[in-house]
mmCIF file of C-alpha atoms in Angstrom:
data_model
loop_
_atom_site.group_PDB
_atom_site.id
_atom_site.type_symbol
_atom_site.label_atom_id
_atom_site.label_comp_id
_atom_site.label_asym_id
_atom_site.label_seq_id
_atom_site.Cartn_x
_atom_site.Cartn_y
_atom_site.Cartn_z
ATOM 1 C CA MET C 4 -0.130 0.205 0.017
ATOM 2 C CA LEU C 5 1.423 3.493 -0.954
ATOM 3 C CA ALA C 6 1.719 6.106 1.901
ATOM 4 C CA ILE C 7 -0.790 8.113 0.284
ATOM 5 C CA GLU C 8 -3.268 5.522 0.530
ATOM 6 C CA ARG C 9 -2.372 4.509 4.006
ATOM 7 C CA ARG C 10 -3.110 7.925 5.198
ATOM 8 C CA GLN C 11 -6.375 8.154 3.436
ATOM 9 C CA LYS C 12 -7.338 4.856 4.987
ATOM 10 C CA ILE C 13 -6.204 6.662 8.421
ATOM 11 C CA MET C 14 -8.569 9.441 7.740
ATOM 12 C CA GLU C 15 -11.463 7.445 7.009
ATOM 13 C CA GLU C 16 -10.611 5.242 10.332
ATOM 14 C CA ILE C 17 -10.534 8.687 12.375
ATOM 15 C CA THR C 18 -13.525 9.904 10.886
ATOM 16 C CA ARG C 19 -15.649 6.738 11.786
ATOM 17 C CA GLU C 20 -14.379 6.356 15.404
ATOM 18 C CA GLY C 21 -13.369 9.958 16.208
ATOM 19 C CA LYS C 22 -9.949 8.682 17.344
ATOM 20 C CA VAL C 23 -7.074 6.444 16.434
ATOM 21 C CA TYR C 24 -4.167 4.716 18.181
ATOM 22 C CA VAL C 25 -0.586 4.642 16.991
ATOM 23 C CA SER C 26 -0.226 0.809 18.050
ATOM 24 C CA ALA C 27 -3.464 -0.283 16.675
ATOM 25 C CA LEU C 28 -2.768 1.370 13.220
ATOM 26 C CA SER C 29 0.706 -0.277 13.144
ATOM 27 C CA ARG C 30 -1.006 -3.545 13.502
ATOM 28 C CA LEU C 31 -3.600 -2.962 10.822
ATOM 29 C CA PHE C 32 -1.233 -1.714 8.022
ATOM 30 C CA HIS C 33 1.761 -3.926 9.020
ATOM 31 C CA VAL C 34 3.993 -0.960 9.206
ATOM 32 C CA THR C 35 6.008 0.373 12.238
ATOM 33 C CA GLU C 36 4.801 3.028 14.549
ATOM 34 C CA GLU C 37 7.514 5.146 13.433
ATOM 35 C CA THR C 38 5.647 5.095 10.094
ATOM 36 C CA ILE C 39 2.469 5.832 11.582
ATOM 37 C CA ARG C 40 3.735 8.727 13.570
ATOM 38 C CA ARG C 41 5.106 10.307 10.605
ATOM 39 C CA ASP C 42 1.614 9.758 8.720
ATOM 40 C CA LEU C 43 -0.224 11.416 11.480
ATOM 41 C CA GLU C 44 2.245 14.250 11.754
ATOM 42 C CA LYS C 45 1.482 14.902 8.101
ATOM 43 C CA LEU C 46 -1.848 14.788 8.122
ATOM 44 C CA GLU C 47 -1.720 17.472 11.307
ATOM 45 C CA GLY C 48 0.395 19.765 9.119
ATOM 46 C CA GLN C 49 -2.678 19.274 6.449
ATOM 47 C CA ASP C 50 -5.085 20.428 9.339
ATOM 48 C CA LEU C 51 -6.744 17.102 8.603
ATOM 49 C CA LEU C 52 -6.463 15.738 12.509
ATOM 50 C CA ARG C 53 -4.949 16.684 15.832
ATOM 51 C CA ARG C 54 -2.134 14.386 17.537
ATOM 52 C CA SER C 55 -2.274 13.420 21.119
ATOM 53 C CA TYR C 56 -0.733 11.125 23.446
ATOM 54 C CA GLY C 57 -0.482 7.536 21.570
ATOM 55 C CA GLY C 58 -2.552 8.541 18.728
ATOM 56 C CA ALA C 59 -4.750 11.117 17.282
ATOM 57 C CA ILE C 60 -8.275 12.773 17.712
ATOM 58 C CA LEU C 61 -10.543 14.147 15.093
ATOM 59 C CA ASN C 62 -11.338 18.128 16.076
ATOM 60 C CA ASP C 63 -14.827 18.304 14.873
ATOM 61 C CA HIS C 64 -17.466 20.969 16.224
ATOM 62 C CA THR C 65 -21.040 21.795 15.307
ATOM 63 C CA GLY C 66 -19.796 25.123 13.786
ATOM 64 C CA GLU C 67 -16.335 24.000 12.212
ATOM 65 C CA ASP C 68 -16.012 24.672 8.257
ATOM 66 C CA LEU C 69 -14.008 21.948 7.215
ATOM 67 C CA SER C 70 -11.820 22.719 4.087
ATOM 68 C CA PHE C 71 -12.276 21.337 0.560
ATOM 69 C CA GLN C 72 -9.072 19.663 1.079
ATOM 70 C CA ARG C 73 -9.933 17.799 4.145
ATOM 71 C CA ARG C 74 -13.578 16.961 2.952
ATOM 72 C CA SER C 75 -12.064 15.721 -0.216
ATOM 73 C CA SER C 76 -9.738 13.368 1.958
ATOM 74 C CA ILE C 77 -12.509 11.799 4.203
ATOM 75 C CA ASN C 78 -14.961 8.911 3.111
ATOM 76 C CA SER C 79 -13.914 8.927 -0.317
ATOM 77 C CA GLU C 80 -14.894 5.457 -1.240
ATOM 78 C CA SER C 81 -18.313 6.200 0.332
ATOM 79 C CA LYS C 82 -18.805 9.527 -1.859
ATOM 80 C CA GLU C 83 -17.904 7.486 -4.977
ATOM 81 C CA ALA C 84 -20.705 4.755 -3.747
ATOM 82 C CA ILE C 85 -23.375 7.689 -3.245
ATOM 83 C CA ALA C 86 -22.337 9.169 -6.806
ATOM 84 C CA LYS C 87 -23.070 5.986 -8.455
ATOM 85 C CA LYS C 88 -26.211 5.376 -7.150
ATOM 86 C CA ALA C 89 -27.014 9.063 -7.686
ATOM 87 C CA MET C 90 -26.569 9.251 -11.215
ATOM 88 C CA GLU C 91 -29.464 7.148 -11.581
ATOM 89 C CA LEU C 92 -31.617 9.821 -10.810
ATOM 90 C CA VAL C 93 -30.295 12.143 -13.720
ATOM 91 C CA LYS C 94 -31.477 11.904 -17.023
ATOM 92 C CA ASP C 95 -30.385 13.214 -20.436
ATOM 93 C CA GLY C 96 -31.500 16.980 -20.858
ATOM 94 C CA ASP C 97 -31.792 17.659 -17.039
ATOM 95 C CA THR C 98 -31.224 21.142 -15.651
ATOM 96 C CA ILE C 99 -29.555 20.693 -12.398
ATOM 97 C CA MET C 100 -28.190 23.031 -9.500
ATOM 98 C CA MET C 101 -25.400 21.741 -7.448
ATOM 99 C CA ASP C 102 -23.638 22.959 -4.201
ATOM 100 C CA SER C 103 -20.077 23.240 -3.676
ATOM 101 C CA SER C 104 -19.777 19.839 -1.746
ATOM 102 C CA THR C 105 -17.355 17.248 -2.490
ATOM 103 C CA THR C 106 -19.813 14.599 -3.104
ATOM 104 C CA CYS C 107 -21.696 16.978 -5.648
ATOM 105 C CA LEU C 108 -17.990 16.842 -7.445
ATOM 106 C CA ALA C 109 -17.792 12.897 -7.331
ATOM 107 C CA LEU C 110 -21.438 13.216 -8.946
ATOM 108 C CA LEU C 111 -20.429 15.304 -11.732
ATOM 109 C CA HIS C 112 -17.600 12.778 -12.556
ATOM 110 C CA GLN C 113 -19.955 10.109 -13.028
ATOM 111 C CA LEU C 114 -22.447 12.091 -15.035
ATOM 112 C CA SER C 115 -19.953 12.257 -18.087
ATOM 113 C CA SER C 116 -22.194 9.965 -19.878
ATOM 114 C CA ARG C 117 -25.215 12.109 -19.705
ATOM 115 C CA LYS C 118 -25.981 14.134 -22.508
ATOM 116 C CA ASP C 119 -27.329 17.788 -22.716
ATOM 117 C CA LEU C 120 -26.971 18.551 -18.932
ATOM 118 C CA THR C 121 -27.288 22.215 -17.619
ATOM 119 C CA ILE C 122 -25.297 22.521 -14.353
ATOM 120 C CA ILE C 123 -25.798 25.661 -12.201
ATOM 121 C CA THR C 124 -23.617 25.925 -9.071
ATOM 122 C CA ASN C 125 -21.943 28.179 -6.589
ATOM 123 C CA SER C 126 -18.907 26.277 -6.736
ATOM 124 C CA ILE C 127 -15.582 27.364 -8.132
ATOM 125 C CA ARG C 128 -14.191 23.983 -8.023
ATOM 126 C CA LEU C 129 -16.741 22.274 -10.042
ATOM 127 C CA VAL C 130 -16.560 25.268 -12.762
ATOM 128 C CA TYR C 131 -12.726 24.590 -12.925
ATOM 129 C CA ASP C 132 -12.640 20.982 -13.120
ATOM 130 C CA PHE C 133 -15.049 20.869 -15.829
ATOM 131 C CA VAL C 134 -14.267 24.118 -17.905
ATOM 132 C CA THR C 135 -13.728 21.976 -20.877
ATOM 133 C CA SER C 136 -16.646 19.239 -20.299
ATOM 134 C CA PRO C 137 -19.880 19.395 -22.602
ATOM 135 C CA PHE C 138 -22.320 20.560 -19.909
ATOM 136 C CA HIS C 139 -23.452 23.839 -19.947
ATOM 137 C CA LEU C 140 -22.137 25.063 -16.715
ATOM 138 C CA ILE C 141 -23.714 28.435 -15.174
ATOM 139 C CA SER C 142 -21.743 29.903 -12.500
ATOM 140 C CA THR C 143 -23.613 31.890 -9.651
ATOM 141 C CA GLY C 144 -21.290 34.276 -8.807
ATOM 142 C CA GLY C 145 -20.951 35.724 -5.562
ATOM 143 C CA ASN C 146 -18.529 36.241 -2.369
ATOM 144 C CA LEU C 147 -16.078 33.433 -2.221
ATOM 145 C CA ARG C 148 -15.511 31.376 0.938
ATOM 146 C CA PRO C 149 -11.775 30.481 0.376
ATOM 147 C CA ASN C 150 -12.022 27.417 2.585
ATOM 148 C CA SER C 151 -14.811 25.618 0.860
ATOM 149 C CA TYR C 152 -14.597 27.252 -2.650
ATOM 150 C CA ALA C 153 -18.292 28.415 -2.294
ATOM 151 C CA LEU C 154 -19.806 31.137 -3.836
ATOM 152 C CA THR C 155 -22.332 32.899 -1.572
ATOM 153 C CA GLY C 156 -24.166 36.208 -0.544
ATOM 154 C CA PRO C 157 -27.074 38.366 -2.520
ATOM 155 C CA VAL C 158 -25.175 37.672 -5.886
ATOM 156 C CA ALA C 159 -25.217 34.183 -5.575
ATOM 157 C CA ILE C 160 -28.967 33.857 -4.387
ATOM 158 C CA ALA C 161 -30.100 36.605 -6.924
ATOM 159 C CA THR C 162 -28.787 34.074 -9.790
ATOM 160 C CA LEU C 163 -30.309 30.970 -8.243
ATOM 161 C CA GLN C 164 -33.523 32.750 -8.140
ATOM 162 C CA LYS C 165 -33.764 33.442 -11.720
ATOM 163 C CA TYR C 166 -33.931 29.690 -12.761
ATOM 164 C CA PHE C 167 -36.065 26.778 -12.219
ATOM 165 C CA VAL C 168 -34.638 23.519 -12.692
ATOM 166 C CA ASP C 169 -35.378 19.763 -12.848
ATOM 167 C CA ILE C 170 -33.393 18.996 -9.760
ATOM 168 C CA ALA C 171 -31.091 20.314 -6.762
ATOM 169 C CA VAL C 172 -28.528 17.967 -5.432
ATOM 170 C CA PHE C 173 -26.818 18.902 -2.242
ATOM 171 C CA SER C 174 -24.753 17.398 0.724
ATOM 172 C CA CYS C 175 -24.722 18.797 4.147
ATOM 173 C CA LYS C 176 -22.618 18.732 7.466
ATOM 174 C CA GLY C 177 -25.273 16.240 9.362
ATOM 175 C CA VAL C 178 -28.651 14.712 9.621
ATOM 176 C CA THR C 179 -30.465 14.043 12.993
ATOM 177 C CA LEU C 180 -33.891 12.378 13.649
ATOM 178 C CA GLU C 181 -34.847 15.631 15.767
ATOM 179 C CA ARG C 182 -33.376 18.627 13.517
ATOM 180 C CA ASP C 183 -33.235 17.354 10.042
ATOM 181 C CA VAL C 184 -30.960 18.567 7.900
ATOM 182 C CA MET C 185 -28.111 20.666 9.255
ATOM 183 C CA GLU C 186 -25.096 22.707 7.836
ATOM 184 C CA SER C 187 -21.985 24.229 9.395
ATOM 185 C CA ASN C 188 -22.583 27.751 8.325
ATOM 186 C CA GLU C 189 -25.503 30.267 7.454
ATOM 187 C CA GLU C 190 -24.035 31.605 4.332
ATOM 188 C CA GLU C 191 -23.919 28.130 2.391
ATOM 189 C CA SER C 192 -27.235 26.908 4.239
ATOM 190 C CA VAL C 193 -29.051 29.968 2.766
ATOM 191 C CA VAL C 194 -27.741 29.032 -0.869
ATOM 192 C CA LYS C 195 -28.808 25.357 -0.185
ATOM 193 C CA GLN C 196 -32.416 26.445 0.419
ATOM 194 C CA TRP C 197 -32.594 28.550 -2.422
ATOM 195 C CA MET C 198 -31.817 25.673 -4.546
ATOM 196 C CA ILE C 199 -34.064 23.626 -3.056
ATOM 197 C CA LYS C 200 -36.879 26.296 -3.616
ATOM 198 C CA GLN C 201 -35.821 26.410 -7.385
ATOM 199 C CA ALA C 202 -35.855 22.707 -8.230
ATOM 200 C CA ARG C 203 -38.789 20.336 -9.248
ATOM 201 C CA LYS C 204 -37.374 17.609 -7.048
ATOM 202 C CA SER C 205 -34.250 17.828 -4.534
ATOM 203 C CA ILE C 206 -31.600 15.088 -3.607
ATOM 204 C CA LEU C 207 -29.764 15.016 -0.531
ATOM 205 C CA LEU C 208 -26.248 13.127 -0.816
ATOM 206 C CA ALA C 209 -25.032 12.129 2.947
ATOM 207 C CA ASP C 210 -22.723 9.084 3.782
ATOM 208 C CA HIS C 211 -23.284 7.170 6.938
ATOM 209 C CA SER C 212 -20.885 9.484 9.369
ATOM 210 C CA LYS C 213 -23.547 12.234 8.413
ATOM 211 C CA PHE C 214 -26.054 10.376 10.401
ATOM 212 C CA ASN C 215 -26.872 11.289 13.951
ATOM 213 C CA ARG C 216 -24.576 14.485 13.532
ATOM 214 C CA THR C 217 -25.555 17.560 14.968
ATOM 215 C CA ALA C 218 -24.272 20.804 13.030
ATOM 216 C CA PHE C 219 -24.597 24.421 13.440
ATOM 217 C CA ILE C 220 -27.809 25.854 11.573
ATOM 218 C CA LYS C 221 -30.861 23.742 10.223
ATOM 219 C CA THR C 222 -30.899 23.994 6.194
ATOM 220 C CA CYS C 223 -34.386 22.115 5.863
ATOM 221 C CA ASP C 224 -36.761 19.637 6.552
ATOM 222 C CA PHE C 225 -36.789 15.832 5.529
ATOM 223 C CA GLU C 226 -40.326 16.657 3.737
ATOM 224 C CA ASP C 227 -38.238 19.293 1.439
ATOM 225 C CA ILE C 228 -36.362 16.725 0.029
ATOM 226 C CA THR C 229 -37.458 13.793 -2.628
ATOM 227 C CA ALA C 230 -34.498 11.511 -2.325
ATOM 228 C CA LEU C 231 -31.576 10.976 0.386
ATOM 229 C CA VAL C 232 -28.530 8.786 -1.505
ATOM 230 C CA THR C 233 -26.390 7.238 1.039
ATOM 231 C CA ASP C 234 -23.769 4.315 1.406
ATOM 232 C CA GLU C 235 -24.847 2.455 3.991
ATOM 233 C CA MET C 236 -28.742 1.483 5.134
ATOM 234 C CA PRO C 237 -29.441 3.632 8.247
ATOM 235 C CA ASN C 238 -31.469 1.431 11.151
ATOM 236 C CA GLY C 239 -34.966 0.925 11.201
ATOM 237 C CA GLU C 240 -35.790 4.324 13.190
ATOM 238 C CA TRP C 241 -34.458 6.323 10.487
ATOM 239 C CA GLN C 242 -35.955 4.242 7.677
ATOM 240 C CA GLU C 243 -39.378 4.841 9.402
ATOM 241 C CA ARG C 244 -38.625 8.589 9.847
ATOM 242 C CA LEU C 245 -37.808 9.266 6.330
ATOM 243 C CA ALA C 246 -40.700 7.070 4.897
ATOM 244 C CA GLY C 247 -43.065 9.050 7.149
ATOM 245 C CA CYS C 248 -41.623 12.114 5.236
ATOM 246 C CA GLN C 249 -41.952 10.386 1.757
ATOM 247 C CA VAL C 250 -38.364 10.477 1.463
ATOM 248 C CA ASN C 251 -36.943 7.759 -1.317
ATOM 249 C CA LEU C 252 -34.003 6.438 0.588
ATOM 250 C CA ILE C 253 -31.299 4.899 -1.768
ATOM 251 C CA ALA C 254 -28.729 2.928 -0.147
#
């Protein structure tokens, strides 16, 4: 296993468990503890975790805005699985609003076989990565949030208000049974709310780590979304709640 692959697996482990131990990682990857310490040091230097005695912890708060780089390193396999499922909900000729999430970026890569798609997005990363693609791309413009590559504010919202689309696709910071769909900051939450308002149907992309996770601000109710696409089937309580809200759960 390459070092970059090992560090990816370490990030997936710490995201799932909240903490990791050097000794356990050494046994898991069949490398020395010194090698694991160097991995943790490098990941800490990228602001992806915080080292502690004997291991490392994930520093995560309800209002913490994770950088695009950090989000890209977390649960990448889960995001790819979600993207492959979500692409089945998109048809040739669809008009789509997409947020600045890394899961939406993964989905757009999966949609290369679809024809005549119009993508309206507040993500400068999506526009940059697909500048030579056959998609018809529309950027919202607006105030740049460098940490997330997201455009927000009055200009972004005014652009969204001009269009009515088939689908809004977005992710979130967390979902709970009591507080529904939540985000870490108000600026991006408002953008997502307008995407939902301007779309015939809304698709939420959320991997297993988002479930039962409280964030800073509520974005929408479950009743506002048409489908929730995830990588692992949640428990019966979740299935019952989503069915009651007429949400199509795809896992």
